[in-house]
């Protein structure tokens, strides 16, 4: 009797804080091709949990560009803004299991604490044993203890993380009442039955926190593959903040080809005049994740236009 391989279910999860730029297109292309070439499903989730930073206009624009680029997702789009009750239920479970604690610290009070290599504050543990008299809870944090997390990333190799010295106890419910991205992603991926997460390496530092939360909540840990992110000459990730150009939906073919090249695939020159559907046919026949360059960032010289990209490690 043969055992059936577990089903593959992947996803793309853009944050609608602005138009789809080249860096996000790369994550969409990589996650889509990995799912489809493994006969898997590919789900789409709008990560609008951080409501003040998101807009419906940006979400509609992202969907429009994805459609113009020929992406087809399985099922309905999931909106994080509709899932607040699921995050609240997860927080209640964490409270019941004594994995979280209320925290009264302000940003200013934490400013003097340890600083991680990425510039983030390492929580010093001030409220872990209880709030000081007269202090009110602002946020909820999960206690990481001395947890070490390690996982094998399909692109970046083995990643080992010492949470206490990298982030410390991290926030799951923010002082402004919004659920933290880390909690939302874990709850959503678990509920959707995501088996494989393929996304940009800018999220590599978040993954150990997400794996830790998965363990706290007793949900499975998916397999991970973190694709290199497109960076400008200064090593900054292409994003709205670094004024990356939006993907030009009137010319989806060149953008798709540039994303494939960026991911180490080798689309032949004759594909440059092809239709979107011809490009996808080629891409699905030739996609190989082991050709994706390792390393968290790749210099993308054409920062204002995704055309004619060439990769250079940074
Ligand atoms: N929403 C995140 C972003 O756009 C991606 C989250 C994820 O793929 O887990 O950067």
PDB file of C-alpha atoms and ligand atoms in Angstrom:
ATOM      1  CA  UNK A   1       0.000   0.000   0.000  1.00  0.00           C
ATOM      2  CA  UNK A   2       1.341   3.425  -0.858  1.00  0.00           C
ATOM      3  CA  UNK A   3       1.040   6.284   1.575  1.00  0.00           C
ATOM      4  CA  UNK A   4      -0.386   9.466   0.136  1.00  0.00           C
ATOM      5  CA  UNK A   5       1.847  12.498   0.430  1.00  0.00           C
ATOM      6  CA  UNK A   6       0.279  15.177   2.625  1.00  0.00           C
ATOM      7  CA  UNK A   7      -1.654  17.789   0.699  1.00  0.00           C
ATOM      8  CA  UNK A   8       0.117  21.035  -0.075  1.00  0.00           C
ATOM      9  CA  UNK A   9      -1.663  24.238   0.801  1.00  0.00           C
ATOM     10  CA  UNK A  10       0.197  27.498   0.363  1.00  0.00           C
ATOM     11  CA  UNK A  11      -0.816  31.129   0.422  1.00  0.00           C
ATOM     12  CA  UNK A  12       0.080  34.681  -0.464  1.00  0.00           C
ATOM     13  CA  UNK A  13      -0.665  37.260   2.193  1.00  0.00           C
ATOM     14  CA  UNK A  14      -0.110  40.855   1.104  1.00  0.00           C
ATOM     15  CA  UNK A  15      -0.616  43.793   3.445  1.00  0.00           C
ATOM     16  CA  UNK A  16      -2.779  46.383   1.662  1.00  0.00           C
ATOM     17  CA  UNK A  17      -0.744  49.376   2.799  1.00  0.00           C
ATOM     18  CA  UNK A  18      -0.031  50.462  -0.790  1.00  0.00           C
ATOM     19  CA  UNK A  19       0.047  49.141  -4.344  1.00  0.00           C
ATOM     20  CA  UNK A  20       1.686  45.805  -5.163  1.00  0.00           C
ATOM     21  CA  UNK A  21       5.374  46.457  -5.770  1.00  0.00           C
ATOM     22  CA  UNK A  22       8.031  44.240  -7.267  1.00  0.00           C
ATOM     23  CA  UNK A  23       9.086  42.702  -3.938  1.00  0.00           C
ATOM     24  CA  UNK A  24       5.548  41.489  -3.260  1.00  0.00           C
ATOM     25  CA  UNK A  25       5.193  40.225  -6.820  1.00  0.00           C
ATOM     26  CA  UNK A  26       8.282  38.055  -6.241  1.00  0.00           C
ATOM     27  CA  UNK A  27       6.647  36.509  -3.144  1.00  0.00           C
ATOM     28  CA  UNK A  28       3.418  35.966  -5.071  1.00  0.00           C
ATOM     29  CA  UNK A  29       5.217  34.307  -8.003  1.00  0.00           C
ATOM     30  CA  UNK A  30       7.366  32.059  -5.779  1.00  0.00           C
ATOM     31  CA  UNK A  31       4.532  30.942  -3.503  1.00  0.00           C
ATOM     32  CA  UNK A  32       2.192  30.379  -6.459  1.00  0.00           C
ATOM     33  CA  UNK A  33       4.660  28.326  -8.497  1.00  0.00           C
ATOM     34  CA  UNK A  34       5.761  26.223  -5.549  1.00  0.00           C
ATOM     35  CA  UNK A  35       2.111  25.436  -4.742  1.00  0.00           C
ATOM     36  CA  UNK A  36       1.018  24.707  -8.303  1.00  0.00           C
ATOM     37  CA  UNK A  37       4.025  22.609  -9.240  1.00  0.00           C
ATOM     38  CA  UNK A  38       3.369  20.474  -6.159  1.00  0.00           C
ATOM     39  CA  UNK A  39      -0.289  20.094  -7.132  1.00  0.00           C
ATOM     40  CA  UNK A  40      -1.203  22.261  -4.186  1.00  0.00           C
ATOM     41  CA  UNK A  41      -3.747  24.903  -3.409  1.00  0.00           C
ATOM     42  CA  UNK A  42      -2.830  28.574  -3.255  1.00  0.00           C
ATOM     43  CA  UNK A  43      -4.890  30.813  -1.006  1.00  0.00           C
ATOM     44  CA  UNK A  44      -5.016  34.575  -0.819  1.00  0.00           C
ATOM     45  CA  UNK A  45      -5.258  36.508   2.425  1.00  0.00           C
ATOM     46  CA  UNK A  46      -5.429  40.265   2.816  1.00  0.00           C
ATOM     47  CA  UNK A  47      -3.441  41.148   5.894  1.00  0.00           C
ATOM     48  CA  UNK A  48      -5.351  44.215   6.960  1.00  0.00           C
ATOM     49  CA  UNK A  49      -5.197  43.537  10.712  1.00  0.00           C
ATOM     50  CA  UNK A  50      -3.229  46.770  11.183  1.00  0.00           C
ATOM     51  CA  UNK A  51      -6.281  48.735  10.042  1.00  0.00           C
ATOM     52  CA  UNK A  52      -4.857  52.273  10.392  1.00  0.00           C
ATOM     53  CA  UNK A  53      -2.069  51.416   7.908  1.00  0.00           C
ATOM     54  CA  UNK A  54      -4.318  49.654   5.400  1.00  0.00           C
ATOM     55  CA  UNK A  55      -6.878  50.825   2.876  1.00  0.00           C
ATOM     56  CA  UNK A  56      -9.619  49.216   0.861  1.00  0.00           C
ATOM     57  CA  UNK A  57      -8.337  51.092  -2.195  1.00  0.00           C
ATOM     58  CA  UNK A  58      -4.923  49.446  -1.841  1.00  0.00           C
ATOM     59  CA  UNK A  59      -6.524  46.020  -1.359  1.00  0.00           C
ATOM     60  CA  UNK A  60      -8.670  46.418  -4.495  1.00  0.00           C
ATOM     61  CA  UNK A  61      -5.656  47.579  -6.450  1.00  0.00           C
ATOM     62  CA  UNK A  62      -3.596  44.568  -5.309  1.00  0.00           C
ATOM     63  CA  UNK A  63      -6.386  42.193  -6.382  1.00  0.00           C
ATOM     64  CA  UNK A  64      -6.656  43.943  -9.741  1.00  0.00           C
ATOM     65  CA  UNK A  65      -2.905  43.660 -10.396  1.00  0.00           C
ATOM     66  CA  UNK A  66      -2.822  40.000  -9.327  1.00  0.00           C
ATOM     67  CA  UNK A  67      -5.645  39.264 -11.759  1.00  0.00           C
ATOM     68  CA  UNK A  68      -3.898  41.184 -14.551  1.00  0.00           C
ATOM     69  CA  UNK A  69      -0.807  39.069 -13.877  1.00  0.00           C
ATOM     70  CA  UNK A  70      -2.854  35.887 -14.317  1.00  0.00           C
ATOM     71  CA  UNK A  71      -2.850  34.640 -10.721  1.00  0.00           C
ATOM     72  CA  UNK A  72      -5.786  32.412  -9.823  1.00  0.00           C
ATOM     73  CA  UNK A  73      -6.344  31.635  -6.144  1.00  0.00           C
ATOM     74  CA  UNK A  74      -8.387  28.915  -4.502  1.00  0.00           C
ATOM     75  CA  UNK A  75     -11.469  29.893  -2.550  1.00  0.00           C
ATOM     76  CA  UNK A  76     -12.519  33.308  -1.357  1.00  0.00           C
ATOM     77  CA  UNK A  77     -10.042  35.957  -0.236  1.00  0.00           C
ATOM     78  CA  UNK A  78      -9.672  35.938   3.560  1.00  0.00           C
ATOM     79  CA  UNK A  79      -9.661  39.375   5.214  1.00  0.00           C
ATOM     80  CA  UNK A  80      -7.941  39.667   8.573  1.00  0.00           C
ATOM     81  CA  UNK A  81     -10.203  42.564   9.492  1.00  0.00           C
ATOM     82  CA  UNK A  82     -13.093  40.055   9.523  1.00  0.00           C
ATOM     83  CA  UNK A  83     -11.306  37.652  11.810  1.00  0.00           C
ATOM     84  CA  UNK A  84     -10.894  39.627  15.019  1.00  0.00           C
ATOM     85  CA  UNK A  85     -13.006  37.134  16.991  1.00  0.00           C
ATOM     86  CA  UNK A  86     -10.673  34.298  16.050  1.00  0.00           C
ATOM     87  CA  UNK A  87      -7.682  36.314  17.310  1.00  0.00           C
ATOM     88  CA  UNK A  88      -9.555  37.174  20.529  1.00  0.00           C
ATOM     89  CA  UNK A  89     -10.343  33.473  21.057  1.00  0.00           C
ATOM     90  CA  UNK A  90      -6.666  32.584  20.558  1.00  0.00           C
ATOM     91  CA  UNK A  91      -5.658  35.224  23.116  1.00  0.00           C
ATOM     92  CA  UNK A  92      -8.141  33.736  25.590  1.00  0.00           C
ATOM     93  CA  UNK A  93      -6.544  30.335  25.074  1.00  0.00           C
ATOM     94  CA  UNK A  94      -3.124  31.804  25.721  1.00  0.00           C
ATOM     95  CA  UNK A  95      -4.438  33.489  28.870  1.00  0.00           C
ATOM     96  CA  UNK A  96      -6.032  30.251  30.093  1.00  0.00           C
ATOM     97  CA  UNK A  97      -2.709  28.470  29.568  1.00  0.00           C
ATOM     98  CA  UNK A  98      -0.839  31.292  31.413  1.00  0.00           C
ATOM     99  CA  UNK A  99       1.352  31.908  28.379  1.00  0.00           C
ATOM    100  CA  UNK A 100       0.664  35.652  28.254  1.00  0.00           C
ATOM    101  CA  UNK A 101       0.766  38.549  30.695  1.00  0.00           C
ATOM    102  CA  UNK A 102      -0.467  42.134  30.703  1.00  0.00           C
ATOM    103  CA  UNK A 103       2.199  44.787  30.237  1.00  0.00           C
ATOM    104  CA  UNK A 104       2.075  48.427  31.309  1.00  0.00           C
ATOM    105  CA  UNK A 105       5.354  49.563  29.748  1.00  0.00           C
ATOM    106  CA  UNK A 106       5.332  52.496  27.371  1.00  0.00           C
ATOM    107  CA  UNK A 107       7.607  52.690  24.356  1.00  0.00           C
ATOM    108  CA  UNK A 108       9.583  55.387  26.146  1.00  0.00           C
ATOM    109  CA  UNK A 109      10.108  53.175  29.180  1.00  0.00           C
ATOM    110  CA  UNK A 110      11.415  50.409  26.954  1.00  0.00           C
ATOM    111  CA  UNK A 111      13.715  52.641  24.961  1.00  0.00           C
ATOM    112  CA  UNK A 112      16.670  51.912  27.264  1.00  0.00           C
ATOM    113  CA  UNK A 113      16.295  48.139  27.159  1.00  0.00           C
ATOM    114  CA  UNK A 114      18.324  45.749  25.017  1.00  0.00           C
ATOM    115  CA  UNK A 115      18.369  46.300  21.292  1.00  0.00           C
ATOM    116  CA  UNK A 116      18.353  43.370  18.864  1.00  0.00           C
ATOM    117  CA  UNK A 117      20.644  43.381  15.777  1.00  0.00           C
ATOM    118  CA  UNK A 118      17.689  44.475  13.627  1.00  0.00           C
ATOM    119  CA  UNK A 119      17.144  47.506  15.851  1.00  0.00           C
ATOM    120  CA  UNK A 120      14.082  46.117  17.630  1.00  0.00           C
ATOM    121  CA  UNK A 121      13.738  46.495  21.369  1.00  0.00           C
ATOM    122  CA  UNK A 122      14.296  43.377  23.463  1.00  0.00           C
ATOM    123  CA  UNK A 123      11.677  43.325  26.200  1.00  0.00           C
ATOM    124  CA  UNK A 124      13.414  43.431  29.604  1.00  0.00           C
ATOM    125  CA  UNK A 125      10.702  41.472  31.429  1.00  0.00           C
ATOM    126  CA  UNK A 126       9.441  44.373  33.559  1.00  0.00           C
ATOM    127  CA  UNK A 127       5.803  43.196  33.909  1.00  0.00           C
ATOM    128  CA  UNK A 128       6.359  39.459  33.552  1.00  0.00           C
ATOM    129  CA  UNK A 129       5.776  38.760  37.256  1.00  0.00           C
ATOM    130  CA  UNK A 130       2.782  41.091  37.486  1.00  0.00           C
ATOM    131  CA  UNK A 131       1.982  44.769  37.100  1.00  0.00           C
ATOM    132  CA  UNK A 132       3.529  47.169  39.585  1.00  0.00           C
ATOM    133  CA  UNK A 133       1.006  48.834  41.923  1.00  0.00           C
ATOM    134  CA  UNK A 134      -0.952  51.574  40.246  1.00  0.00           C
ATOM    135  CA  UNK A 135       0.031  50.543  36.707  1.00  0.00           C
ATOM    136  CA  UNK A 136      -2.620  49.674  34.130  1.00  0.00           C
ATOM    137  CA  UNK A 137      -2.252  47.072  31.386  1.00  0.00           C
ATOM    138  CA  UNK A 138      -1.619  48.524  27.941  1.00  0.00           C
ATOM    139  CA  UNK A 139      -0.678  45.458  25.929  1.00  0.00           C
ATOM    140  CA  UNK A 140      -0.443  41.678  26.291  1.00  0.00           C
ATOM    141  CA  UNK A 141       2.811  39.823  25.762  1.00  0.00           C
ATOM    142  CA  UNK A 142       3.651  36.160  25.425  1.00  0.00           C
ATOM    143  CA  UNK A 143       6.355  34.896  27.809  1.00  0.00           C
ATOM    144  CA  UNK A 144       9.112  33.241  25.800  1.00  0.00           C
ATOM    145  CA  UNK A 145      11.096  31.814  28.722  1.00  0.00           C
ATOM    146  CA  UNK A 146      14.340  30.342  27.441  1.00  0.00           C
ATOM    147  CA  UNK A 147      12.797  29.002  24.240  1.00  0.00           C
ATOM    148  CA  UNK A 148      15.108  28.217  21.376  1.00  0.00           C
ATOM    149  CA  UNK A 149      13.471  27.727  18.044  1.00  0.00           C
ATOM    150  CA  UNK A 150      15.044  26.121  15.033  1.00  0.00           C
ATOM    151  CA  UNK A 151      13.689  25.212  11.638  1.00  0.00           C
ATOM    152  CA  UNK A 152      14.936  24.154   8.238  1.00  0.00           C
ATOM    153  CA  UNK A 153      14.097  26.727   5.628  1.00  0.00           C
ATOM    154  CA  UNK A 154      13.857  25.367   2.091  1.00  0.00           C
ATOM    155  CA  UNK A 155      15.845  28.338   0.711  1.00  0.00           C
ATOM    156  CA  UNK A 156      17.810  29.807   3.616  1.00  0.00           C
ATOM    157  CA  UNK A 157      18.880  26.584   5.336  1.00  0.00           C
ATOM    158  CA  UNK A 158      18.786  25.932   9.078  1.00  0.00           C
ATOM    159  CA  UNK A 159      17.721  28.906  11.183  1.00  0.00           C
ATOM    160  CA  UNK A 160      18.278  28.912  14.933  1.00  0.00           C
ATOM    161  CA  UNK A 161      16.798  31.534  17.172  1.00  0.00           C
ATOM    162  CA  UNK A 162      17.169  32.378  20.839  1.00  0.00           C
ATOM    163  CA  UNK A 163      13.966  34.281  21.473  1.00  0.00           C
ATOM    164  CA  UNK A 164      14.881  35.621  24.919  1.00  0.00           C
ATOM    165  CA  UNK A 165      17.910  37.414  23.487  1.00  0.00           C
ATOM    166  CA  UNK A 166      16.431  38.375  20.147  1.00  0.00           C
ATOM    167  CA  UNK A 167      12.985  39.742  20.962  1.00  0.00           C
ATOM    168  CA  UNK A 168      12.155  38.796  24.533  1.00  0.00           C
ATOM    169  CA  UNK A 169       8.491  38.482  25.495  1.00  0.00           C
ATOM    170  CA  UNK A 170       6.682  39.854  22.476  1.00  0.00           C
ATOM    171  CA  UNK A 171       3.355  41.574  21.991  1.00  0.00           C
ATOM    172  CA  UNK A 172       0.234  39.703  20.930  1.00  0.00           C
ATOM    173  CA  UNK A 173      -2.295  42.438  21.719  1.00  0.00           C
ATOM    174  CA  UNK A 174      -1.055  45.963  21.114  1.00  0.00           C
ATOM    175  CA  UNK A 175      -1.599  48.998  23.313  1.00  0.00           C
ATOM    176  CA  UNK A 176      -3.894  50.438  20.634  1.00  0.00           C
ATOM    177  CA  UNK A 177      -6.171  47.399  20.982  1.00  0.00           C
ATOM    178  CA  UNK A 178      -5.132  45.797  17.689  1.00  0.00           C
ATOM    179  CA  UNK A 179      -3.948  42.210  17.534  1.00  0.00           C
ATOM    180  CA  UNK A 180      -0.312  41.830  16.576  1.00  0.00           C
ATOM    181  CA  UNK A 181       0.575  40.577  13.123  1.00  0.00           C
ATOM    182  CA  UNK A 182       2.452  37.606  14.692  1.00  0.00           C
ATOM    183  CA  UNK A 183      -0.679  36.279  16.367  1.00  0.00           C
ATOM    184  CA  UNK A 184      -2.974  36.951  13.403  1.00  0.00           C
ATOM    185  CA  UNK A 185      -0.717  35.096  10.954  1.00  0.00           C
ATOM    186  CA  UNK A 186      -0.420  32.047  13.193  1.00  0.00           C
ATOM    187  CA  UNK A 187      -4.170  31.855  13.810  1.00  0.00           C
ATOM    188  CA  UNK A 188      -4.971  32.359  10.118  1.00  0.00           C
ATOM    189  CA  UNK A 189      -2.401  29.906   8.766  1.00  0.00           C
ATOM    190  CA  UNK A 190      -3.576  27.252  11.244  1.00  0.00           C
ATOM    191  CA  UNK A 191      -7.249  27.731  10.509  1.00  0.00           C
ATOM    192  CA  UNK A 192      -6.672  27.649   6.762  1.00  0.00           C
ATOM    193  CA  UNK A 193      -4.626  24.451   7.093  1.00  0.00           C
ATOM    194  CA  UNK A 194      -1.566  26.023   5.474  1.00  0.00           C
ATOM    195  CA  UNK A 195       1.142  23.384   5.089  1.00  0.00           C
ATOM    196  CA  UNK A 196       3.810  25.511   3.358  1.00  0.00           C
ATOM    197  CA  UNK A 197       4.670  29.167   3.782  1.00  0.00           C
ATOM    198  CA  UNK A 198       6.685  30.707   0.941  1.00  0.00           C
ATOM    199  CA  UNK A 199       7.312  34.418   1.511  1.00  0.00           C
ATOM    200  CA  UNK A 200       9.945  37.145   1.546  1.00  0.00           C
ATOM    201  CA  UNK A 201      13.026  36.850   3.743  1.00  0.00           C
ATOM    202  CA  UNK A 202      12.121  40.160   5.379  1.00  0.00           C
ATOM    203  CA  UNK A 203       9.836  37.935   7.474  1.00  0.00           C
ATOM    204  CA  UNK A 204      12.595  35.502   8.452  1.00  0.00           C
ATOM    205  CA  UNK A 205      13.035  37.243  11.808  1.00  0.00           C
ATOM    206  CA  UNK A 206       9.305  36.807  12.528  1.00  0.00           C
ATOM    207  CA  UNK A 207       9.224  33.079  11.878  1.00  0.00           C
ATOM    208  CA  UNK A 208      10.720  31.917  15.216  1.00  0.00           C
ATOM    209  CA  UNK A 209       8.083  33.975  17.044  1.00  0.00           C
ATOM    210  CA  UNK A 210       5.372  32.427  14.907  1.00  0.00           C
ATOM    211  CA  UNK A 211       6.683  28.902  15.496  1.00  0.00           C
ATOM    212  CA  UNK A 212       6.774  29.627  19.229  1.00  0.00           C
ATOM    213  CA  UNK A 213       3.149  30.820  19.120  1.00  0.00           C
ATOM    214  CA  UNK A 214       2.155  27.713  17.134  1.00  0.00           C
ATOM    215  CA  UNK A 215       3.607  25.613  19.934  1.00  0.00           C
ATOM    216  CA  UNK A 216       1.780  27.668  22.599  1.00  0.00           C
ATOM    217  CA  UNK A 217      -1.506  27.239  20.727  1.00  0.00           C
ATOM    218  CA  UNK A 218      -0.928  23.584  19.885  1.00  0.00           C
ATOM    219  CA  UNK A 219      -1.268  24.058  16.127  1.00  0.00           C
ATOM    220  CA  UNK A 220       0.991  22.524  13.445  1.00  0.00           C
ATOM    221  CA  UNK A 221       4.101  24.281  12.150  1.00  0.00           C
ATOM    222  CA  UNK A 222       4.118  24.586   8.352  1.00  0.00           C
ATOM    223  CA  UNK A 223       7.243  24.158   6.247  1.00  0.00           C
ATOM    224  CA  UNK A 224       8.931  27.457   5.418  1.00  0.00           C
ATOM    225  CA  UNK A 225      10.775  28.870   2.412  1.00  0.00           C
ATOM    226  CA  UNK A 226      11.944  32.479   2.602  1.00  0.00           C
ATOM    227  CA  UNK A 227      12.697  34.015  -0.772  1.00  0.00           C
ATOM    228  CA  UNK A 228      15.340  36.712  -1.099  1.00  0.00           C
ATOM    229  CA  UNK A 229      13.864  40.192  -1.024  1.00  0.00           C
ATOM    230  CA  UNK A 230      14.524  42.784  -3.670  1.00  0.00           C
ATOM    231  CA  UNK A 231      16.671  45.559  -2.229  1.00  0.00           C
ATOM    232  CA  UNK A 232      17.953  48.856  -3.566  1.00  0.00           C
ATOM    233  CA  UNK A 233      21.632  49.794  -3.695  1.00  0.00           C
ATOM    234  CA  UNK A 234      21.499  50.882  -0.036  1.00  0.00           C
ATOM    235  CA  UNK A 235      20.336  47.388   0.911  1.00  0.00           C
ATOM    236  CA  UNK A 236      16.837  48.612   1.770  1.00  0.00           C
ATOM    237  CA  UNK A 237      13.931  46.319   0.938  1.00  0.00           C
ATOM    238  CA  UNK A 238      11.792  47.583  -1.927  1.00  0.00           C
ATOM    239  CA  UNK A 239       8.656  48.818  -0.268  1.00  0.00           C
ATOM    240  CA  UNK A 240       6.316  51.723  -0.173  1.00  0.00           C
ATOM    241  CA  UNK A 241       8.695  53.358   2.322  1.00  0.00           C
ATOM    242  CA  UNK A 242      11.619  53.149  -0.102  1.00  0.00           C
ATOM    243  CA  UNK A 243       9.382  54.395  -2.930  1.00  0.00           C
ATOM    244  CA  UNK A 244       9.475  51.172  -4.933  1.00  0.00           C
ATOM    245  CA  UNK A 245       7.517  51.468  -8.155  1.00  0.00           C
ATOM    246  CA  UNK A 246       4.148  49.708  -8.263  1.00  0.00           C
ATOM    247  CA  UNK A 247       3.898  46.772 -10.670  1.00  0.00           C
ATOM    248  CA  UNK A 248       2.624  48.114 -14.005  1.00  0.00           C
ATOM    249  CA  UNK A 249      -0.523  46.082 -14.605  1.00  0.00           C
ATOM    250  CA  UNK A 250      -0.698  47.245 -18.223  1.00  0.00           C
ATOM    251  CA  UNK A 251       2.532  45.302 -18.862  1.00  0.00           C
ATOM    252  CA  UNK A 252       2.267  42.191 -16.663  1.00  0.00           C
ATOM    253  CA  UNK A 253       4.498  40.017 -18.887  1.00  0.00           C
ATOM    254  CA  UNK A 254       7.768  41.903 -18.334  1.00  0.00           C
ATOM    255  CA  UNK A 255       7.063  42.144 -14.597  1.00  0.00           C
ATOM    256  CA  UNK A 256       6.501  38.375 -14.366  1.00  0.00           C
ATOM    257  CA  UNK A 257       9.645  37.641 -16.338  1.00  0.00           C
ATOM    258  CA  UNK A 258      11.646  39.984 -14.103  1.00  0.00           C
ATOM    259  CA  UNK A 259      10.272  38.210 -11.026  1.00  0.00           C
ATOM    260  CA  UNK A 260      11.213  34.810 -12.481  1.00  0.00           C
ATOM    261  CA  UNK A 261      14.740  36.029 -13.237  1.00  0.00           C
ATOM    262  CA  UNK A 262      15.025  37.480  -9.767  1.00  0.00           C
ATOM    263  CA  UNK A 263      14.109  34.055  -8.376  1.00  0.00           C
ATOM    264  CA  UNK A 264      16.967  32.427 -10.292  1.00  0.00           C
ATOM    265  CA  UNK A 265      14.784  30.860 -12.984  1.00  0.00           C
ATOM    266  CA  UNK A 266      15.994  31.301 -16.547  1.00  0.00           C
ATOM    267  CA  UNK A 267      13.162  32.364 -18.815  1.00  0.00           C
ATOM    268  CA  UNK A 268      14.403  32.222 -22.421  1.00  0.00           C
ATOM    269  CA  UNK A 269      14.665  35.538 -24.320  1.00  0.00           C
ATOM    270  CA  UNK A 270      11.815  34.567 -26.691  1.00  0.00           C
ATOM    271  CA  UNK A 271       9.431  34.603 -23.723  1.00  0.00           C
ATOM    272  CA  UNK A 272       9.703  38.382 -23.565  1.00  0.00           C
ATOM    273  CA  UNK A 273       7.022  38.772 -26.233  1.00  0.00           C
ATOM    274  CA  UNK A 274       4.787  36.046 -24.818  1.00  0.00           C
ATOM    275  CA  UNK A 275       1.329  36.337 -23.307  1.00  0.00           C
ATOM    276  CA  UNK A 276       0.778  36.024 -19.574  1.00  0.00           C
ATOM    277  CA  UNK A 277      -0.629  32.545 -20.006  1.00  0.00           C
ATOM    278  CA  UNK A 278       2.373  31.430 -22.099  1.00  0.00           C
ATOM    279  CA  UNK A 279       4.686  32.778 -19.394  1.00  0.00           C
ATOM    280  CA  UNK A 280       2.851  30.785 -16.714  1.00  0.00           C
ATOM    281  CA  UNK A 281       2.962  27.649 -18.837  1.00  0.00           C
ATOM    282  CA  UNK A 282       6.735  28.023 -19.173  1.00  0.00           C
ATOM    283  CA  UNK A 283       7.134  28.891 -15.498  1.00  0.00           C
ATOM    284  CA  UNK A 284       5.146  25.911 -14.240  1.00  0.00           C
ATOM    285  CA  UNK A 285       7.090  23.559 -16.488  1.00  0.00           C
ATOM    286  CA  UNK A 286      10.482  24.945 -15.386  1.00  0.00           C
ATOM    287  CA  UNK A 287      10.088  26.190 -11.791  1.00  0.00           C
ATOM    288  CA  UNK A 288      12.773  24.906  -9.439  1.00  0.00           C
ATOM    289  CA  UNK A 289      12.967  26.243  -5.923  1.00  0.00           C
ATOM    290  CA  UNK A 290      16.546  24.983  -5.640  1.00  0.00           C
ATOM    291  CA  UNK A 291      17.548  27.601  -8.215  1.00  0.00           C
ATOM    292  CA  UNK A 292      16.342  30.442  -6.009  1.00  0.00           C
ATOM    293  CA  UNK A 293      19.437  32.297  -4.784  1.00  0.00           C
ATOM    294  CA  UNK A 294      20.100  31.890  -1.086  1.00  0.00           C
ATOM    295  CA  UNK A 295      20.587  34.966   1.054  1.00  0.00           C
ATOM    296  CA  UNK A 296      18.056  37.329   2.537  1.00  0.00           C
ATOM    297  CA  UNK A 297      18.440  40.185   0.038  1.00  0.00           C
ATOM    298  CA  UNK A 298      19.424  40.661  -3.577  1.00  0.00           C
ATOM    299  CA  UNK A 299      20.326  43.971  -5.037  1.00  0.00           C
ATOM    300  CA  UNK A 300      17.815  45.082  -7.607  1.00  0.00           C
ATOM    301  CA  UNK A 301      19.390  47.950  -9.509  1.00  0.00           C
ATOM    302  CA  UNK A 302      16.265  48.958 -11.398  1.00  0.00           C
ATOM    303  CA  UNK A 303      14.579  50.160  -8.249  1.00  0.00           C
ATOM    304  CA  UNK A 304      12.058  52.347  -9.995  1.00  0.00           C
ATOM    305  CA  UNK A 305      11.241  49.816 -12.673  1.00  0.00           C
ATOM    306  CA  UNK A 306      11.252  46.050 -12.456  1.00  0.00           C
ATOM    307  CA  UNK A 307      12.337  45.645 -16.067  1.00  0.00           C
ATOM    308  CA  UNK A 308      15.719  44.313 -17.026  1.00  0.00           C
ATOM    309  CA  UNK A 309      16.634  43.184 -13.522  1.00  0.00           C
ATOM    310  CA  UNK A 310      19.845  41.368 -12.872  1.00  0.00           C
ATOM    311  CA  UNK A 311      20.720  39.862  -9.540  1.00  0.00           C
ATOM    312  CA  UNK A 312      23.738  40.751  -7.492  1.00  0.00           C
ATOM    313  CA  UNK A 313      24.155  39.404  -3.976  1.00  0.00           C
ATOM    314  CA  UNK A 314      24.434  42.097  -1.319  1.00  0.00           C
TER     315      UNK A 314
HETATM  316  N1  LIG B   1       1.588  40.593   5.106  1.00  0.00           N
HETATM  317  C1  LIG B   1       2.988  40.340   5.079  1.00  0.00           C
HETATM  318  C2  LIG B   1       3.645  41.274   4.079  1.00  0.00           C
HETATM  319  O1  LIG B   1       2.985  41.753   3.175  1.00  0.00           O
HETATM  320  C3  LIG B   1       3.307  38.929   4.658  1.00  0.00           C
HETATM  321  C4  LIG B   1       2.972  37.978   5.724  1.00  0.00           C
HETATM  322  C5  LIG B   1       3.286  36.544   5.442  1.00  0.00           C
HETATM  323  O2  LIG B   1       3.460  36.152   4.287  1.00  0.00           O
HETATM  324  O3  LIG B   1       3.307  35.795   6.402  1.00  0.00           O
HETATM  325  O4  LIG B   1       4.815  41.541   4.210  1.00  0.00           O
END
